[in-house]
Coordinates of C-alpha atoms (C1' of nucleotides) in Angstrom, one line a residue:
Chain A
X9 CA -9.3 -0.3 20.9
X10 CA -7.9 1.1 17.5
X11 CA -8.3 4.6 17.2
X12 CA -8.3 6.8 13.7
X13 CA -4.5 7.3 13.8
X14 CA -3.9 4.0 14.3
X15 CA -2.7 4.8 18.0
X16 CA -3.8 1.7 20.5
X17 CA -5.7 3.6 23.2
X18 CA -4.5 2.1 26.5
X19 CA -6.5 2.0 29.6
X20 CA -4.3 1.7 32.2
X21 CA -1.4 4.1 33.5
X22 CA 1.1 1.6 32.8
X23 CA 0.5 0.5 29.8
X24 CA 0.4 5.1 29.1
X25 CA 4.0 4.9 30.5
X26 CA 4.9 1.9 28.1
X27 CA 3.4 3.7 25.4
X28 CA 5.7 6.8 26.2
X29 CA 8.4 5.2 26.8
X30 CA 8.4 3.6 23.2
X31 CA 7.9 6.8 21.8
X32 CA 10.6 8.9 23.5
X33 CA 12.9 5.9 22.6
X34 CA 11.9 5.8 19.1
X35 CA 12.4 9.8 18.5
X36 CA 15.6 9.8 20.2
X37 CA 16.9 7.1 18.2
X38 CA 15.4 9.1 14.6
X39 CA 17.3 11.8 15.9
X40 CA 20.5 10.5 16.6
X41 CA 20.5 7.7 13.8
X42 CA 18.0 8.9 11.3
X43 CA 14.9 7.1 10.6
X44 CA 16.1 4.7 8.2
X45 CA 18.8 3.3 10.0
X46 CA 16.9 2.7 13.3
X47 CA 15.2 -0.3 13.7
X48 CA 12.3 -1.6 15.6
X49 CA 14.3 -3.8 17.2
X50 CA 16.7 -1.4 18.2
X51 CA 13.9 0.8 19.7
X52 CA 12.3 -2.2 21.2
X53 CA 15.6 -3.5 23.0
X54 CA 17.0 0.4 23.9
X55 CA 13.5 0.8 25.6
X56 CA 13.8 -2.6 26.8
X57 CA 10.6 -4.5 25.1
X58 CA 9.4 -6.8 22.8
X59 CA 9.3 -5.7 19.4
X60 CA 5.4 -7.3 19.4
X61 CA 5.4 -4.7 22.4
X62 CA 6.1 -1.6 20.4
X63 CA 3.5 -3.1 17.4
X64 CA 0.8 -2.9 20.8
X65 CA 1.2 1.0 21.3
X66 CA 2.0 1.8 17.8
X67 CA 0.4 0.3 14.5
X68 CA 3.4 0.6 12.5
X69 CA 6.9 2.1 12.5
X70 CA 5.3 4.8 10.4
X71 CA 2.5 5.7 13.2
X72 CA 5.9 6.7 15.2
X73 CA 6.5 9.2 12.9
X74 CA 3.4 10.0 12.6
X75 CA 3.3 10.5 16.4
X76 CA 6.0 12.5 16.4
X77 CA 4.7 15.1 13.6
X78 CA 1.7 15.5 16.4
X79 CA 4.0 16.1 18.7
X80 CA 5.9 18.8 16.5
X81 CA 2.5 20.6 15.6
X82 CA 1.8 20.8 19.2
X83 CA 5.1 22.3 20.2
X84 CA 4.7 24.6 17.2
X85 CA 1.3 25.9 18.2
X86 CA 2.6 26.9 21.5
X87 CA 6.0 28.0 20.8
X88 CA 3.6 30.3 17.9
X89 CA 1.1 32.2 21.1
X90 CA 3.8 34.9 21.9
X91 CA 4.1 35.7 18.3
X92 CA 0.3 35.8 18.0
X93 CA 0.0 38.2 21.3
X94 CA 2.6 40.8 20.2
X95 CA 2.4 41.5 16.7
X96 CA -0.2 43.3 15.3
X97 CA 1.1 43.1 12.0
X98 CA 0.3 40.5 8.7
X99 CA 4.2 40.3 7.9
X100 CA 5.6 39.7 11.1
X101 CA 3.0 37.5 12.1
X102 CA 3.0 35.3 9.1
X103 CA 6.8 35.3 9.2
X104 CA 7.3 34.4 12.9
X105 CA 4.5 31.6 12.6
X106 CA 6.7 29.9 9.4
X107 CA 10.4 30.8 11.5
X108 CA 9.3 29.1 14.6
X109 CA 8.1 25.8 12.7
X110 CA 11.8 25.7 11.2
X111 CA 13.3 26.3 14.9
X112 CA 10.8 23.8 16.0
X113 CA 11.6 21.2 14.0
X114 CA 15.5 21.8 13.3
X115 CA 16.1 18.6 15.6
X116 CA 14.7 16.5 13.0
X117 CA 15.8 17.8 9.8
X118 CA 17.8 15.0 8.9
X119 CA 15.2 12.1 9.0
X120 CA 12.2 14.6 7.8
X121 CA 12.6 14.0 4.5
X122 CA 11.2 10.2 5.1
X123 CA 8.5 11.6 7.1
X124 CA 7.9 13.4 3.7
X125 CA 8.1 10.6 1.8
X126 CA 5.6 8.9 3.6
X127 CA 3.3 11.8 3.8
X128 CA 3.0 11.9 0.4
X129 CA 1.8 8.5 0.0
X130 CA -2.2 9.5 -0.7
X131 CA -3.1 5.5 0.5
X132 CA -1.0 6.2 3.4
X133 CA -3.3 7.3 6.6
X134 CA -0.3 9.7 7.7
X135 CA -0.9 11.7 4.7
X136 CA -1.4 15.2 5.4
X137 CA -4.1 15.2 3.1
X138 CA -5.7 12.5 4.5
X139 CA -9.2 11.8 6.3
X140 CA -7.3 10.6 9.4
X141 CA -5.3 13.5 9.5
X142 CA -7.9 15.8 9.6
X143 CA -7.3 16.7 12.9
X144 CA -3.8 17.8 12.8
X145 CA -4.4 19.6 9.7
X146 CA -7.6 21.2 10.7
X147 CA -5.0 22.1 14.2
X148 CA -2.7 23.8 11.6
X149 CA -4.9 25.6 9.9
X150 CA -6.1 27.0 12.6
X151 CA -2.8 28.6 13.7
X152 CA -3.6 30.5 10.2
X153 CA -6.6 31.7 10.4
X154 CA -5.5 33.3 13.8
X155 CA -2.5 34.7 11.8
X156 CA -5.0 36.5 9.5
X157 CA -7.6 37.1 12.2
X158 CA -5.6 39.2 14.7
X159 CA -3.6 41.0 12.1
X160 CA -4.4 44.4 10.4
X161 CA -5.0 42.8 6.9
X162 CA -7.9 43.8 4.7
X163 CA -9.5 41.7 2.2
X164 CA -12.6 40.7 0.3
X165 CA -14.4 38.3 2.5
X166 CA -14.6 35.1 0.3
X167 CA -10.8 35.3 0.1
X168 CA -10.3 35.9 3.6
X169 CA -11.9 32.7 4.5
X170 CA -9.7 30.6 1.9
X171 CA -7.2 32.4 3.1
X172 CA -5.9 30.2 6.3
X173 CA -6.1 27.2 4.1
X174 CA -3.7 28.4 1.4
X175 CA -0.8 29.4 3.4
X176 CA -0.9 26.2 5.0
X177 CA -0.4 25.1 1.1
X178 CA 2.0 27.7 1.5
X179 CA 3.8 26.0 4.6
X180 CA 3.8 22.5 2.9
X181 CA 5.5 24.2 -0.2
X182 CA 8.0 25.8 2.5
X183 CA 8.4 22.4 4.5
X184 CA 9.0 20.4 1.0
X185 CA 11.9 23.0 0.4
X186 CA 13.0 22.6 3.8
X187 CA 13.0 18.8 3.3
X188 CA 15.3 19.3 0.3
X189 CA 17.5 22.1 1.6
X190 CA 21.1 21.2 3.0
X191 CA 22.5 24.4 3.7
X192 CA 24.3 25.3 7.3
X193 CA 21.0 25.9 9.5
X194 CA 18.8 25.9 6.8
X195 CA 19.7 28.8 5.8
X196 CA 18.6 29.1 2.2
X197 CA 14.9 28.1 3.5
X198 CA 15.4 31.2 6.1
X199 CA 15.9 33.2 3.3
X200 CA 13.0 31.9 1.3
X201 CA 10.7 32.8 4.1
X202 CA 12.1 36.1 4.6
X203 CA 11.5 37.2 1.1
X204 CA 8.0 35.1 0.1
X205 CA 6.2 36.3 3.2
X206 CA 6.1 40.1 1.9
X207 CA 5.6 39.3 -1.1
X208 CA 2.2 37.5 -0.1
X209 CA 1.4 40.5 1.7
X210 CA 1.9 42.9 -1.8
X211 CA 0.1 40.0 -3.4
X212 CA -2.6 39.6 -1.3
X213 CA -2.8 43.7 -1.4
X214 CA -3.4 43.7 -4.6
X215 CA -6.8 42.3 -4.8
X216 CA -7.9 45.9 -4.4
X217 CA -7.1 46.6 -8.0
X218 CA -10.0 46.5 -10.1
X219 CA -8.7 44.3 -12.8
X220 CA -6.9 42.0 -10.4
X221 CA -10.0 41.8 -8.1
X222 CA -11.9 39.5 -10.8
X223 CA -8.8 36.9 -11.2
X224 CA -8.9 36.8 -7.8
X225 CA -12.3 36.1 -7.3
X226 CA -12.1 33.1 -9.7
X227 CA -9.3 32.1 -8.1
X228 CA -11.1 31.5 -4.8
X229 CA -14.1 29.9 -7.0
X230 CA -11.5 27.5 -8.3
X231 CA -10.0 26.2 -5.0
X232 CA -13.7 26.1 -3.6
X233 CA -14.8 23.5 -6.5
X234 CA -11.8 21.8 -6.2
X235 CA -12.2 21.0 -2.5
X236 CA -14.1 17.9 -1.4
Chain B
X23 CA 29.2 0.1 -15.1
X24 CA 26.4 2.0 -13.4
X25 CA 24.7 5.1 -14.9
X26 CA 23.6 8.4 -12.9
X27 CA 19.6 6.6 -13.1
X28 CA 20.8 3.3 -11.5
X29 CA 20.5 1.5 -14.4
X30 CA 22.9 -0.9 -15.7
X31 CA 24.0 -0.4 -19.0
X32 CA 24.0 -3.7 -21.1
X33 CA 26.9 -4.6 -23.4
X34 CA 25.2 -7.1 -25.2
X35 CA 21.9 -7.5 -27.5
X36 CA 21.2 -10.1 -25.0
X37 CA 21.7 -8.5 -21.9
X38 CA 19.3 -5.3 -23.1
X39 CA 17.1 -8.3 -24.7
X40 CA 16.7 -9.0 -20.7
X41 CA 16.6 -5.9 -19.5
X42 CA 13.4 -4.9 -21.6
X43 CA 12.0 -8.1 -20.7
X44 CA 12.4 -7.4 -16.8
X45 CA 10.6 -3.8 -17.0
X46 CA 8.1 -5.2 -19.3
X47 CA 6.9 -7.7 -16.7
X48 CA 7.8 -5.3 -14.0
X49 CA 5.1 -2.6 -15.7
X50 CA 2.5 -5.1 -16.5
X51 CA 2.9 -6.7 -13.1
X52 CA 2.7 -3.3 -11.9
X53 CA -0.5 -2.7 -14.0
X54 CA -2.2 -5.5 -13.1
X55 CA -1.9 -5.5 -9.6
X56 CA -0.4 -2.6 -8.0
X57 CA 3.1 -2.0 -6.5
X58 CA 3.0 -2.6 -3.9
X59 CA 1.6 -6.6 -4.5
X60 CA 3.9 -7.1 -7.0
X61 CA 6.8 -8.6 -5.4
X62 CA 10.5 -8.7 -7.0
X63 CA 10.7 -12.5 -7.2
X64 CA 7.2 -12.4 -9.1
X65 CA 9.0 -10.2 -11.2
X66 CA 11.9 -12.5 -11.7
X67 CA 9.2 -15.5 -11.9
X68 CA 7.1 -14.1 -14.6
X69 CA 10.3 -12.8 -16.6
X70 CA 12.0 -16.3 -16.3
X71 CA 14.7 -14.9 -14.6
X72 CA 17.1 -14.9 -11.2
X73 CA 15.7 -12.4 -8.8
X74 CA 19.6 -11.3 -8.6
X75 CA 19.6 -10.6 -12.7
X76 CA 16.5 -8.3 -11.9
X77 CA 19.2 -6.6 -9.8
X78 CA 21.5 -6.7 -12.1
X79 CA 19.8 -4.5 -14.3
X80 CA 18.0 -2.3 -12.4
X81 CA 19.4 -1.3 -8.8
X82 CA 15.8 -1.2 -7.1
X83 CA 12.2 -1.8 -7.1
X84 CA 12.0 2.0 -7.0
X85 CA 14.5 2.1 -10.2
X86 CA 11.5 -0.1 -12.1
X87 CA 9.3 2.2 -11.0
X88 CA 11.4 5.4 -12.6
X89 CA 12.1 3.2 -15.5
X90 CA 8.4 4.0 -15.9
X91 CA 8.3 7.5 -15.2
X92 CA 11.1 8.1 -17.8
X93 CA 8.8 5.8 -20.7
X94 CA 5.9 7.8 -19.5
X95 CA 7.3 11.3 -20.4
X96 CA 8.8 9.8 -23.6
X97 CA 5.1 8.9 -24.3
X98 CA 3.9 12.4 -23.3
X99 CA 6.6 14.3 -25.4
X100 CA 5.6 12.2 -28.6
X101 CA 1.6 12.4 -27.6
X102 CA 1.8 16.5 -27.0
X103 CA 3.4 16.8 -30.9
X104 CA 0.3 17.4 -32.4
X105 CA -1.2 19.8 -30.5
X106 CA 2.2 21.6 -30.5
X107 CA 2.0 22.1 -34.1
X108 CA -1.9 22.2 -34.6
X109 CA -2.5 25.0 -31.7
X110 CA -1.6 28.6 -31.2
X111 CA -3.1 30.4 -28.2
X112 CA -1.2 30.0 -25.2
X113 CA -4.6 28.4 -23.6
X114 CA -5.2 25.5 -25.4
X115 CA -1.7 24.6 -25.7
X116 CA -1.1 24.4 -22.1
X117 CA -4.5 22.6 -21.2
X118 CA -4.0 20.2 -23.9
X119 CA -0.4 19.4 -22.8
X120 CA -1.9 18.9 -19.0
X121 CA -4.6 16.7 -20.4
X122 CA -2.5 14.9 -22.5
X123 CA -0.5 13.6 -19.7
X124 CA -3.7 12.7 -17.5
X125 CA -4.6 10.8 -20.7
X126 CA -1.3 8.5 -21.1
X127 CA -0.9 8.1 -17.1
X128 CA -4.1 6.4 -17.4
X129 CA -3.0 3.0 -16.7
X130 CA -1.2 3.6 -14.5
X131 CA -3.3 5.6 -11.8
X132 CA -3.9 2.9 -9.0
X133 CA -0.2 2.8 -8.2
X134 CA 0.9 6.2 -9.4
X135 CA 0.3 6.9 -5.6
X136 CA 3.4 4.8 -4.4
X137 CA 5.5 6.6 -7.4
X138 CA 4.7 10.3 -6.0
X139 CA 5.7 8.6 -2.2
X140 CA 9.2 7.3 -3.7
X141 CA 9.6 10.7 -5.6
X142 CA 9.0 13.1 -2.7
X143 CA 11.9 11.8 -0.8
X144 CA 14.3 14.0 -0.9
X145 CA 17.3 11.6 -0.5
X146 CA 16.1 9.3 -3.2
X147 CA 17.1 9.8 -6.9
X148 CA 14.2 9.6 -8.2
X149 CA 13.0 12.8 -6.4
X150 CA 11.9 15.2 -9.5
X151 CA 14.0 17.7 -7.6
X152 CA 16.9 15.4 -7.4
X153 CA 20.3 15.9 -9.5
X154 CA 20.2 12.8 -11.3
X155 CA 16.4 12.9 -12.3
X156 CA 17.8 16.7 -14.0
X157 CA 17.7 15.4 -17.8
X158 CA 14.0 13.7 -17.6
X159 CA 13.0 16.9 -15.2
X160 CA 14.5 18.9 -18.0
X161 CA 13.2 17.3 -20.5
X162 CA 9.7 17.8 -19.5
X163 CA 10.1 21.5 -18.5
X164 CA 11.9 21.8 -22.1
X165 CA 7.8 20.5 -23.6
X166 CA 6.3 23.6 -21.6
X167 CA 9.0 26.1 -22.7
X168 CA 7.7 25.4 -26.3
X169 CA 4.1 25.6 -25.4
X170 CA 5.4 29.1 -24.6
X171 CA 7.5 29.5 -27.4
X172 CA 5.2 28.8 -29.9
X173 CA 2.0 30.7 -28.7
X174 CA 0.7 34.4 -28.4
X175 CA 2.0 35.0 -25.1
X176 CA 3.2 38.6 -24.4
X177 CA 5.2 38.6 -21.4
X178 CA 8.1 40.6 -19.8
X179 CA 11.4 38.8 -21.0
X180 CA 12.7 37.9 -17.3
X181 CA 9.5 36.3 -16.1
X182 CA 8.7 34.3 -19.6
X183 CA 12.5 33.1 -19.0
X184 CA 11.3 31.5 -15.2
X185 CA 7.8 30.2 -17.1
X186 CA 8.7 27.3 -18.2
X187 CA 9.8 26.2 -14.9
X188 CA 7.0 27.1 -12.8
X189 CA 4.4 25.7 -15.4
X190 CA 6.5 22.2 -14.7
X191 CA 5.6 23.7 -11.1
X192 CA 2.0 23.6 -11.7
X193 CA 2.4 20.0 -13.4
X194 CA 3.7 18.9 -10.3
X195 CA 0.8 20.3 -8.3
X196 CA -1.6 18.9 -10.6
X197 CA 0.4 15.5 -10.6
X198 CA -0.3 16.0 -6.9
X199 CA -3.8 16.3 -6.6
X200 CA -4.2 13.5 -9.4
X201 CA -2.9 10.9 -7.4
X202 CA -5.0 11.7 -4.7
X203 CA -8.3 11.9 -6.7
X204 CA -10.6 8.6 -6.7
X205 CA -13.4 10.0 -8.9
X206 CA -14.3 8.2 -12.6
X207 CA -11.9 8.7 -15.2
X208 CA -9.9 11.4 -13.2
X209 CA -12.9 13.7 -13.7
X210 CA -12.0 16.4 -10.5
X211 CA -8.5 16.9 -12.0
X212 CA -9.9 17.4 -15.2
X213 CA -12.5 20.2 -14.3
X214 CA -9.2 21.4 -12.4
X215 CA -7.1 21.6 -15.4
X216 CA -10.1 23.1 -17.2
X217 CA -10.5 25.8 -15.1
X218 CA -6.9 26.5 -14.0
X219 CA -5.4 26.9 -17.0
X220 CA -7.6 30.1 -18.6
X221 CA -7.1 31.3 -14.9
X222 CA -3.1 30.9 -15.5
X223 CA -3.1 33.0 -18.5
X224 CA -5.6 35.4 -16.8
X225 CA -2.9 35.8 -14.0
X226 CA 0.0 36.2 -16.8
X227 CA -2.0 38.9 -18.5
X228 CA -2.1 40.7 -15.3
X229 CA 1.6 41.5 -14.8
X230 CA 0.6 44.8 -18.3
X231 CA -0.9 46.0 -15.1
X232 CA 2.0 48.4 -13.4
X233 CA 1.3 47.9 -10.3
X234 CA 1.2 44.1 -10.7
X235 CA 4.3 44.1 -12.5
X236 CA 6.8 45.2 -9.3
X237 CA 5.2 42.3 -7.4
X238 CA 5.4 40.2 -10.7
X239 CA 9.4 41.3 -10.7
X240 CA 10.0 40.2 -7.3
X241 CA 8.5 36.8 -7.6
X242 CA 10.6 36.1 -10.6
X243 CA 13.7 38.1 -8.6
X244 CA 12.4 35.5 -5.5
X245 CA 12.5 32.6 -7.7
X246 CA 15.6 33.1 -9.3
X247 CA 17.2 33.7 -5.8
X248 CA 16.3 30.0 -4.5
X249 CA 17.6 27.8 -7.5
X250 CA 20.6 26.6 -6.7
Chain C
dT1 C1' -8.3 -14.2 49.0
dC2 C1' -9.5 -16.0 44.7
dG3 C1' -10.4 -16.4 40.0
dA4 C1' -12.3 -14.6 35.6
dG5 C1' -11.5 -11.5 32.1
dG6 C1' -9.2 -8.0 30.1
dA7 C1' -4.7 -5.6 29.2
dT8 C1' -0.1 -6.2 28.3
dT9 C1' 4.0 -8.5 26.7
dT10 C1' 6.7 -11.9 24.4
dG11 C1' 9.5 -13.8 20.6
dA12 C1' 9.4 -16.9 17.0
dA13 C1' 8.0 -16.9 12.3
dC14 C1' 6.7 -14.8 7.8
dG15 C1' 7.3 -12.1 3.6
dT16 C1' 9.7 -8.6 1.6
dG17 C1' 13.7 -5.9 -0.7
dT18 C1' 18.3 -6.5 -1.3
dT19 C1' 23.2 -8.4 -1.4
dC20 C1' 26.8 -11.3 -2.9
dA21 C1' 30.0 -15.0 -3.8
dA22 C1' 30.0 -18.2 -7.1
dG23 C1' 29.3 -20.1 -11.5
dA24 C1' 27.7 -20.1 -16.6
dA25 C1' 27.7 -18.0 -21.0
dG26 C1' 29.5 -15.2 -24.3
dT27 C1' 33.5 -12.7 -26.7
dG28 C1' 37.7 -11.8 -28.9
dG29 C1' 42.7 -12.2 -29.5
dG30 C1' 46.3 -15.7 -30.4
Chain D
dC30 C1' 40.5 -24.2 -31.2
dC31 C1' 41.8 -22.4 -26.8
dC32 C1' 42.3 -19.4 -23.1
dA33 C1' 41.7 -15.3 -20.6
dC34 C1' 38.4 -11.8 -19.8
dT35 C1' 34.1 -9.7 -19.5
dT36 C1' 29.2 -10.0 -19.2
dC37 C1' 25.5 -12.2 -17.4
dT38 C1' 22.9 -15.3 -14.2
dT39 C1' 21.9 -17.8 -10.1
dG40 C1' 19.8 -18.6 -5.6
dA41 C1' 20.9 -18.8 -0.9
dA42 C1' 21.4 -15.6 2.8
dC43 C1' 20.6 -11.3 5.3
dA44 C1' 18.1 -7.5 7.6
dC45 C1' 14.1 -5.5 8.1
dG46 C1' 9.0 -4.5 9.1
dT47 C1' 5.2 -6.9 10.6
dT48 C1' 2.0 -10.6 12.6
dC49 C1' 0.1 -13.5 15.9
dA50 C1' -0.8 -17.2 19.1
dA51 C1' 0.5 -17.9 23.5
dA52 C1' 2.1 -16.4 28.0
dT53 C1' 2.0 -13.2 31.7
dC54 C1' 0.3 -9.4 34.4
dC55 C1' -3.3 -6.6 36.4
dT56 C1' -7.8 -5.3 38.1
dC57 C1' -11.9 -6.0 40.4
dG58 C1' -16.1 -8.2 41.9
dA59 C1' -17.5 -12.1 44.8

DNA sequence: TCGAGGATTTGAACGTGTTCAAGAAGTGGG
DNA sequence: CCCACTTCTTGAACACGTTCAAATCCTCGA
């Protein structure tokens, strides 16, 4: 059976190890050769299969990737929880949640920026815009809204609840910089993060002004109509 | 000798006679039946040529492909001339510049999906963020500093400075959300350009506001702080 | 235990982008 | 006109992602 993502559900616990086995291979191999230079038939033969083998568990070299951004997004979500149950604050909260994706995912900064690539493919099921990638995005956004929800932040209602949904835009934005960034330990992304986060929080603060309060209201119109 | 795009440069009038006559098929090919259907040795087939002289001129499929994004911004600089000279409110400028370039990318929707894949790679030179894409990327964010330049806009000298490259920015994001949109004749990105771009100058207007104009200051201070 | 039927595994084969050594065609100085 | 030199052209060969029919393994009811 062919599920959404494209993963081959298996039914037995040895065809679950296979399937692991693949992927741990695969990522390893990403990691130490980047994604472009590792083959399938170098993952197939280190994790001593067919290459017709790999094609079983995983539809395409692509849905290994694709795999391993799950993985990411559920490492991120926990690595996030201690954040989430000590500060009380919008800033910190918002900056630890953006911090810990970079940490998360420094392994695999070198070979991200063809996960990019392929992400940005709108035919491409591994889009993060996608239909089929609903899940991991609706995941992600969800780590957002629990930003905004446990924080001390006041806003205008119909704002609030676009809210988790534009700094995920936000993240994206961050991750495409992140993609392109070369400095020592990503250090010019660091930085980015560091000074765009308060400077959401003036932002978002200043919807109480009168005059500003309209914009911002057509604002949140805007991406409303614009969303499917 | 090979040039910062990839692209061979011809000596002869025969060898650019060639040239043209390779991205001419390679475009209509494209056109006609997608990129990623259109093979290089149909390429080389329907051109009369060596699949190796397709190489010779251009170093990739992708470099075809950016041969195309740099004919399709030539076409857009010539197209957004007469509005230029015709209009002077900030608004219509701008929306007519966006809507100008949804209008000559026309043809070239169905596969304009693959392009924005190859671009967001950050390894790739044809990334719009990459060095050797810098003249056409400047080129283009040289068409919205005169939409600036010639309207009513009253801004505060530092931020109308960073405009021009954040309303390239905002191109971008629009280029984004084109690619992705399946309805008639682009009509979702049109309403979105429609109703974004009186919003954009809406937002501009804001930074008279004191207490807008700090944040304002930082964003541009932010902004100026990440460009390499 | 046996065998049917599904799950898993294999590896050869296909189509693709790309490379490259070799040759053909053009050019200019003598 | 000829010869060296550059420009241009060729097509076979390579490496890769992917497919698929066939083989093997596994499970479970009879």
């Amino acid at each position: 059976m062919i599920t959404l993502t494209g993963v081959t559900d298996s039914a037995t616990a040895k065809g679950e190890q296979t399937r692991e086995l693949i992927l741990s291979t695969a990522l390893r191999l990403f990691r130490e050769q980047g994604y472009g230079k590792t083959t399938m038939r170098a993952i197939a033969n280190e994790a001593g299969v067919s290459v017709g083998n790999a094609y079983y568990y995983y539809g395409s070299k692509d849905h290994l990737m694709q795999a391993y951004y799950d993985l990411l997004q559920d490492q991120h979500r926990e690595a996030v929880e201690p954040i989430l149950a000590a500060e009380k604050a919008f800033v910190p909260r918002l900056a630890g949640v953006l911090r810990t994706w970079l940490d998360v995912s420094a392994p695999y900064h070198e070979f991200a920026g063809t996960f990019f690539k392929t992400a940005a493919d709108p035919r491409s099921p591994l889009s993060p815009f996608s239909e089929e990638s609903r899940p991991a995005r609706d995941a992600s956004i969800d780590v957002f809204r629990r930003v905004i929800e446990g924080s001390d932040l006041k806003l205008p209602a119909d704002l609030k609840s676009e809210l988790p949904e534009l700094l995920w835009l936000l993240q994206m934005g961050v991750v495409l910089f992140w993609v392109h960034d070369q400095t020592d330990d990503v250090r010019r992304t660091r930085a980015l993060v560091d000074r765009a986060v308060p400077l959401v929080d003036r932002l978002l603060r200043l919807t109480r002004i009168p005059g500003v309060r309209g914009v911002s209201n057509e604002l949140v119109a805007l991406i409303r109509s614009i969303k499917p």
